[in-house]
Coordinates of C-alpha atoms in Angstrom, one line a residue:
X183 CA -26.5 -12.6 23.1
X184 CA -29.3 -10.9 21.2
X185 CA -30.0 -7.2 21.0
X186 CA -33.5 -5.8 20.6
X187 CA -34.2 -3.0 18.1
X188 CA -37.3 -1.5 16.7
X189 CA -37.3 0.8 13.7
X190 CA -39.9 2.6 11.8
X191 CA -40.0 3.0 8.0
X192 CA -42.0 6.2 7.6
X193 CA -41.6 7.4 4.1
X194 CA -41.8 11.1 3.2
X195 CA -42.4 12.2 -0.4
X196 CA -39.1 12.0 -2.4
X197 CA -38.5 15.0 -4.6
X198 CA -36.6 14.4 -7.8
X199 CA -35.7 16.4 -10.9
X200 CA -36.7 13.5 -13.0
X201 CA -40.5 14.3 -13.3
X202 CA -41.2 11.3 -15.4
X203 CA -40.6 8.8 -12.6
X204 CA -43.2 8.0 -10.0
X205 CA -41.2 7.7 -6.7
X206 CA -44.2 7.6 -4.3
X207 CA -44.2 4.8 -1.8
X208 CA -47.3 3.3 -0.3
X209 CA -45.7 1.1 2.3
X210 CA -44.9 2.4 5.7
X211 CA -44.4 -0.6 7.9
X212 CA -43.4 -0.5 11.6
X213 CA -41.2 -3.4 12.5
X214 CA -40.3 -4.7 16.0
X215 CA -37.7 -7.5 15.8
X216 CA -35.2 -9.6 17.8
X217 CA -31.8 -9.5 16.3
X218 CA -29.1 -12.1 16.5
X219 CA -25.6 -11.0 17.5
X220 CA -24.3 -8.0 19.3
X221 CA -23.6 -4.4 18.2
X222 CA -21.2 -2.1 20.0
X223 CA -23.0 0.6 22.1
X224 CA -23.6 3.7 20.0
X225 CA -21.8 7.0 20.8
X226 CA -23.2 10.4 20.3
X227 CA -23.0 11.5 16.7
X228 CA -21.2 14.4 15.2
X229 CA -23.5 16.6 13.2
X230 CA -20.8 18.1 11.1
X231 CA -19.8 14.7 9.7
X232 CA -21.7 12.8 7.0
X233 CA -24.1 10.2 8.3
X234 CA -22.1 7.3 6.7
X235 CA -19.0 8.2 8.7
X236 CA -20.9 8.5 11.9
X237 CA -22.5 5.1 11.4
X238 CA -19.2 3.4 10.6
X239 CA -17.6 4.9 13.7
X240 CA -20.3 3.5 15.9
X241 CA -21.9 6.9 16.7
X242 CA -25.6 7.2 17.4
X243 CA -27.5 7.6 14.1
X244 CA -31.2 7.8 13.4
X245 CA -31.1 5.4 10.4
X246 CA -28.5 3.4 8.4
X247 CA -26.8 5.4 5.7
X248 CA -27.4 4.1 2.2
X249 CA -25.6 4.1 -1.1
X250 CA -25.4 1.4 -3.9
X251 CA -22.5 -0.2 -5.7
X252 CA -22.7 0.8 -9.4
X253 CA -25.2 3.5 -8.5
X254 CA -23.7 5.5 -11.4
X255 CA -24.1 3.4 -14.4
X256 CA -25.9 1.9 -17.4
X257 CA -29.3 1.5 -15.7
X258 CA -29.6 5.4 -15.7
X259 CA -30.9 7.1 -18.9
X260 CA -28.7 10.1 -18.2
X261 CA -25.6 7.8 -18.2
X262 CA -26.7 6.1 -21.5
X263 CA -26.8 9.5 -23.1
X264 CA -23.2 10.2 -22.1
X265 CA -22.2 6.8 -23.4
X266 CA -23.6 7.7 -26.8
X267 CA -21.5 10.8 -26.9
X268 CA -18.4 9.2 -25.3
X269 CA -18.4 5.4 -26.2
X270 CA -15.0 4.7 -24.7
X271 CA -15.2 3.6 -21.1
X272 CA -11.6 4.8 -20.5
X273 CA -12.5 8.3 -21.8
X274 CA -15.5 8.4 -19.5
X275 CA -13.4 7.3 -16.5
X276 CA -10.3 9.3 -17.2
X277 CA -11.7 12.7 -18.1
X278 CA -12.2 14.9 -15.0
X279 CA -15.4 16.6 -16.2
X280 CA -17.0 13.3 -17.3
X281 CA -16.0 11.5 -14.1
X282 CA -17.5 14.3 -12.0
X283 CA -20.7 14.5 -14.1
X284 CA -21.3 10.7 -14.0
X285 CA -20.4 10.4 -10.3
X286 CA -22.9 13.1 -9.5
X287 CA -25.8 11.7 -11.6
X288 CA -27.2 9.5 -8.8
X289 CA -26.5 12.2 -6.2
X290 CA -28.6 14.7 -8.1
X291 CA -31.5 12.2 -8.5
X292 CA -31.5 10.0 -5.4
X293 CA -29.4 11.9 -2.8
X294 CA -27.5 8.8 -1.5
X295 CA -25.5 9.0 1.7
X296 CA -22.4 8.0 -0.2
X297 CA -21.1 9.4 -3.6
X298 CA -18.6 7.0 -5.1
X299 CA -16.0 8.0 -7.7
X300 CA -16.8 6.8 -11.2
X301 CA -13.7 4.8 -12.1
X302 CA -12.5 1.2 -12.4
X303 CA -10.2 -0.9 -10.3
X304 CA -7.9 -1.4 -13.4
X305 CA -7.4 2.4 -13.8
X306 CA -3.9 2.2 -12.2
X307 CA -2.6 -0.5 -14.6
X308 CA -1.3 1.8 -17.3
X309 CA 0.8 3.7 -14.7
X310 CA 2.3 0.4 -13.7
X311 CA 3.4 -0.4 -17.2
X312 CA 0.5 -2.9 -17.8
X313 CA -1.3 -1.8 -21.0
X314 CA -5.1 -2.5 -21.0
X315 CA -8.4 -1.5 -22.3
X316 CA -12.1 -2.1 -21.4
X317 CA -13.9 -3.2 -24.5
X318 CA -17.7 -2.9 -24.8
X319 CA -19.3 -6.3 -24.8
X320 CA -16.0 -8.0 -23.7
X321 CA -14.8 -6.3 -20.6
X322 CA -11.2 -5.8 -19.5
X323 CA -8.5 -6.8 -21.9
X324 CA -4.8 -7.0 -20.8
X325 CA -2.7 -6.8 -23.9
X326 CA 0.4 -8.5 -22.5
X327 CA -0.6 -10.9 -19.7
X328 CA 2.0 -11.6 -17.1
X329 CA 3.3 -15.1 -16.7
X330 CA 7.0 -15.0 -15.8
X331 CA 9.4 -13.4 -13.3
X332 CA 10.7 -11.2 -16.2
X333 CA 7.1 -10.0 -16.8
X334 CA 6.7 -9.1 -13.2
X335 CA 10.1 -7.3 -13.2
X336 CA 8.7 -4.9 -15.8
X337 CA 5.8 -3.8 -13.6
X338 CA 6.4 -0.4 -12.1
X339 CA 5.2 0.7 -8.7
X340 CA 2.3 3.1 -9.0
X341 CA 2.7 6.9 -8.6
X342 CA -0.9 8.2 -8.7
X343 CA 0.0 11.9 -8.8
X344 CA 1.8 11.2 -12.1
X345 CA -0.3 8.5 -13.6
X346 CA -3.9 9.4 -12.6
X347 CA -4.0 13.0 -11.7
X348 CA -7.6 13.1 -13.0
X349 CA -8.7 10.9 -10.1
X350 CA -7.4 13.3 -7.5
X351 CA -8.9 16.3 -9.4
X352 CA -12.3 14.6 -9.7
X353 CA -12.3 13.7 -6.0
X354 CA -11.5 17.2 -5.0
X355 CA -14.4 18.6 -7.1
X356 CA -16.8 15.9 -5.8
X357 CA -15.9 16.8 -2.2
X358 CA -16.7 20.5 -2.9
X359 CA -19.9 19.7 -4.8
X360 CA -21.3 17.3 -2.2
X361 CA -19.9 19.1 0.8
X362 CA -20.6 17.1 3.9
X363 CA -24.2 16.2 2.9
X364 CA -22.8 12.8 1.9
X365 CA -19.5 10.9 2.2
X366 CA -17.3 10.9 -0.9
X367 CA -16.0 7.4 -1.5
X368 CA -12.9 6.3 -3.4
X369 CA -12.0 2.7 -4.2
X370 CA -9.2 0.4 -5.3
X371 CA -8.7 -3.2 -6.4
X372 CA -7.1 -5.7 -4.0
X373 CA -3.8 -7.2 -5.0
X374 CA -5.0 -10.7 -5.7
X375 CA -7.9 -9.5 -7.8
X376 CA -5.7 -7.2 -9.8
X377 CA -3.2 -10.0 -10.2
X378 CA -5.9 -12.3 -11.5
X379 CA -6.8 -9.9 -14.2
X380 CA -3.3 -9.3 -15.4
X381 CA -2.3 -13.0 -15.3
X382 CA -5.5 -14.3 -16.9
X383 CA -5.6 -11.5 -19.5
X384 CA -9.0 -10.3 -18.5
X385 CA -12.0 -11.8 -16.8
X386 CA -12.0 -15.6 -16.2
X387 CA -14.4 -18.4 -15.3
X388 CA -11.9 -21.0 -13.8
X389 CA -8.8 -18.9 -12.9
X390 CA -6.5 -21.6 -14.1
X391 CA -3.7 -19.3 -15.1
X392 CA -3.5 -17.4 -11.8
X393 CA -3.8 -20.7 -9.9
X394 CA -1.1 -22.3 -12.0
X395 CA 1.2 -19.4 -11.2
X396 CA 0.3 -19.6 -7.5
X397 CA 0.8 -23.3 -7.1
X398 CA 3.8 -23.8 -9.5
X399 CA 5.7 -20.4 -9.2
X400 CA 4.5 -18.9 -5.9
X401 CA 7.5 -16.6 -5.6
X402 CA 6.6 -14.9 -8.9
X403 CA 3.0 -14.3 -7.8
X404 CA 4.1 -13.0 -4.4
X405 CA 6.5 -10.5 -6.1
X406 CA 3.5 -9.3 -8.2
X407 CA 1.2 -9.2 -5.2
X408 CA 3.8 -7.1 -3.3
X409 CA 4.0 -4.6 -6.0
X410 CA 0.2 -4.3 -6.1
X411 CA 0.0 -4.0 -2.3
X412 CA 2.5 -1.2 -2.1
X413 CA 0.9 0.6 -5.0
X414 CA -2.7 0.3 -3.8
X415 CA -1.7 1.6 -0.3
X416 CA -0.3 4.7 -2.1
X417 CA -3.4 4.9 -4.2
X418 CA -5.7 4.9 -1.1
X419 CA -3.6 7.6 0.5
X420 CA -3.7 9.7 -2.6
X421 CA -7.5 9.4 -2.8
X422 CA -7.9 10.3 0.8
X423 CA -5.6 13.3 0.4
X424 CA -7.6 14.4 -2.6
X425 CA -11.0 14.3 -0.8
X426 CA -12.2 10.7 -0.4
X427 CA -13.7 10.3 3.1
X428 CA -13.7 6.5 2.9
X429 CA -12.3 4.0 0.5
X430 CA -13.6 0.6 -0.5
X431 CA -11.3 -2.2 -1.4
X432 CA -12.7 -4.7 -4.0
X433 CA -11.3 -8.2 -3.7
X434 CA -13.7 -9.6 -6.2
X435 CA -11.8 -12.8 -7.1
X436 CA -10.3 -13.7 -3.7
X437 CA -13.2 -16.0 -3.0
X438 CA -12.0 -18.2 -5.8
X439 CA -9.3 -19.2 -3.4
X440 CA -9.6 -21.9 -0.7
X441 CA -9.3 -20.6 2.9
X442 CA -5.7 -21.8 3.2
X443 CA -4.8 -20.2 -0.1
X444 CA -6.6 -17.0 0.8
X445 CA -4.4 -16.8 3.9
X446 CA -1.3 -17.0 1.7
X447 CA -2.2 -15.0 -1.4
X448 CA -4.7 -12.4 -0.3
X449 CA -4.9 -11.9 3.4
X450 CA -1.3 -10.8 4.1
X451 CA -1.4 -8.2 1.3
X452 CA -4.8 -6.8 2.4
X453 CA -3.5 -6.5 5.9
X454 CA -0.4 -4.8 4.7
X455 CA -2.5 -2.2 2.8
X456 CA -4.7 -1.5 5.8
X457 CA -1.7 -1.2 8.2
X458 CA 0.1 1.2 5.9
X459 CA -3.0 3.4 5.3
X460 CA -3.9 3.4 9.0
X461 CA -0.4 4.7 9.9
X462 CA -0.9 7.8 7.7
X463 CA -4.7 8.1 7.8
X464 CA -5.8 6.5 11.1
X465 CA -9.3 8.0 10.9
X466 CA -10.0 6.9 7.3
X467 CA -12.7 4.2 7.2
X468 CA -11.8 1.3 5.0
X469 CA -14.4 -1.1 3.5
X470 CA -13.6 -4.5 2.1
X471 CA -15.9 -6.2 -0.4
X472 CA -15.5 -9.7 -1.8
X473 CA -18.4 -11.3 -3.6
X474 CA -19.3 -14.9 -2.5
X475 CA -17.3 -14.4 0.7
X476 CA -19.5 -16.4 3.1
X477 CA -16.8 -19.0 3.7
X478 CA -14.2 -16.3 4.4
X479 CA -16.0 -13.7 6.6
X480 CA -13.9 -14.2 9.7
X481 CA -10.8 -14.0 7.7
X482 CA -11.9 -10.8 6.0
X483 CA -12.2 -9.2 9.5
X484 CA -8.6 -10.2 10.2
X485 CA -7.5 -7.6 7.6
X486 CA -8.2 -4.8 10.1
X487 CA -10.7 -3.0 7.8
X488 CA -13.5 -1.0 9.5
X489 CA -16.3 -2.4 7.4
X490 CA -16.9 -5.8 5.8
X491 CA -19.4 -5.6 2.9
X492 CA -21.5 -8.7 2.7
X493 CA -23.0 -10.2 -0.5
X494 CA -26.6 -11.5 -0.5
X495 CA -25.5 -15.2 0.0
X496 CA -24.9 -14.5 3.7
X497 CA -27.8 -13.9 6.1
X498 CA -27.2 -10.4 7.5
X499 CA -27.9 -11.5 11.1
X500 CA -25.5 -14.5 10.8
X501 CA -22.9 -12.3 9.2
X502 CA -23.1 -9.7 12.0
X503 CA -22.8 -12.5 14.6
X504 CA -19.8 -14.0 12.8
X505 CA -18.0 -10.7 12.4
X506 CA -18.6 -9.5 16.0
X507 CA -19.6 -6.2 17.4
X508 CA -16.5 -4.2 16.5
X509 CA -16.7 -4.5 12.7
X510 CA -19.3 -2.5 10.8
X511 CA -21.2 -4.2 8.1
X512 CA -22.4 -3.1 4.6
X513 CA -25.0 -4.6 2.4
X514 CA -26.6 -6.9 1.5
X515 CA -29.8 -6.8 -0.5
X516 CA -29.8 -9.0 -3.6
X517 CA -29.5 -6.7 -6.7
X518 CA -32.1 -8.9 -8.3
X519 CA -34.7 -7.7 -5.7
X520 CA -34.7 -4.4 -7.7
X521 CA -36.6 -6.2 -10.4
X522 CA -39.4 -7.0 -8.0
X523 CA -42.5 -5.0 -7.0
X524 CA -42.1 -2.0 -4.8
X525 CA -43.7 -3.8 -1.9
X526 CA -41.2 -6.7 -2.3
X527 CA -38.3 -4.2 -2.4
X528 CA -39.6 -2.5 0.8
X529 CA -39.9 -5.8 2.6
X530 CA -36.4 -6.9 1.7
X531 CA -34.9 -3.6 2.8
X532 CA -36.6 -3.9 6.1
X533 CA -35.5 -7.5 6.6
X534 CA -31.8 -6.5 6.1
X535 CA -32.0 -3.5 8.3
X536 CA -33.7 -5.3 11.2
X537 CA -31.1 -8.2 11.0
X538 CA -28.2 -5.8 10.9
X539 CA -29.4 -4.1 14.1
X540 CA -28.9 -0.5 15.2
X541 CA -25.8 1.2 14.2
X542 CA -22.5 0.2 12.4
X543 CA -24.5 -0.7 9.3
X544 CA -24.3 0.8 5.8
X545 CA -27.4 -0.3 3.7
X546 CA -26.3 -1.4 0.3
X547 CA -26.8 -4.2 -2.2
X548 CA -24.8 -7.4 -2.0
X549 CA -23.3 -6.5 -5.4
X550 CA -23.5 -3.8 -8.0
X551 CA -26.8 -2.6 -9.7
X552 CA -27.5 -4.9 -12.6
X553 CA -27.9 -3.5 -16.1
X554 CA -31.5 -3.1 -17.0
X555 CA -32.7 -2.5 -13.5
X556 CA -35.7 -0.1 -13.6
X557 CA -34.5 3.3 -12.5
X558 CA -37.8 4.0 -10.6
X559 CA -37.1 0.9 -8.5
X560 CA -33.7 2.3 -7.5
X561 CA -35.4 5.5 -6.6
X562 CA -37.9 3.5 -4.5
X563 CA -35.0 1.7 -2.7
X564 CA -33.5 5.1 -1.7
X565 CA -36.8 6.5 -0.7
X566 CA -37.6 3.6 1.6
X567 CA -34.1 3.5 3.0
X568 CA -34.1 7.2 3.9
X569 CA -37.4 6.9 5.6
X570 CA -36.3 4.2 8.0
X571 CA -35.9 5.2 11.7
X572 CA -34.3 3.1 14.3

């Protein structure tokens, strides 16, 4: 089946406190398109709820909500200034005042429909007895990588109230600051991705250590994955109780697994997290993102999440069709597009929106904003996105 949708991108002037940037947009295309796949029939929307929540729940919305992964970060001059004063990433991500200030920087300039907590998926590790740091120019460093059953035995289950109270405090402040003008997002790392970091000792190209453990000592890896699954379910619940209105799960490295290995080492633990959270927070939308996930889309939907976030390697119309009408989608403009002309950016946004169809779509990139992206192009992205009408 195909559903027919027309939308208008009529851009109104965007007001920003950053006077030095020119955010005017000259392109106001009207697009009529045939869309592949089906989308569930929209329901009447609730005015009191943020647009993002209404869209995810399949309610009738006038346009797709928009936010961008890594929308708070190094491409922003205001963030660079904070980095000069506070060069340690862990300080910036573990100090309530700094977390709130950084999280709100893109909100104050661009007014996205989602405001995501400034943090890192590795933040819980210290509370699990896994010392780490994030080093400028090198990335995550795990001081004592885990390789044996004894190493895994030393890992504690995560108690967020004790280990990361600043996360809860920051989310509470963000919720008050943003009110319901946008949705406040939290996020966590998925078990396999967290395990990859702590076994590899940091980032990896070939993932030989985690795969050696998976294929030679699977019981050891399963024990570690179970600890992460239990802990991340608690972390999501804690974030929701503190003010997060939706939570994104990042399984960045799960796509390094073959489908059969994904079904053993990632899928059961993702499903366990979703099932646990849905028991206590049935109305909390959960988003799942895994880069390079084109070969696993149908399996990602089996986790039970509300939204699957697509990277740019998947055609949005094809992804929508493969996932079916009941799963919302997020994405999936190539972050590199933001280095193009404003006309090019506009055309790519419109292409994704028309292919996603009306409703149950969160407009986003297919990955995080790249360092060096022109800030005025990010502003243009938001301006075009917020001017779209179904």
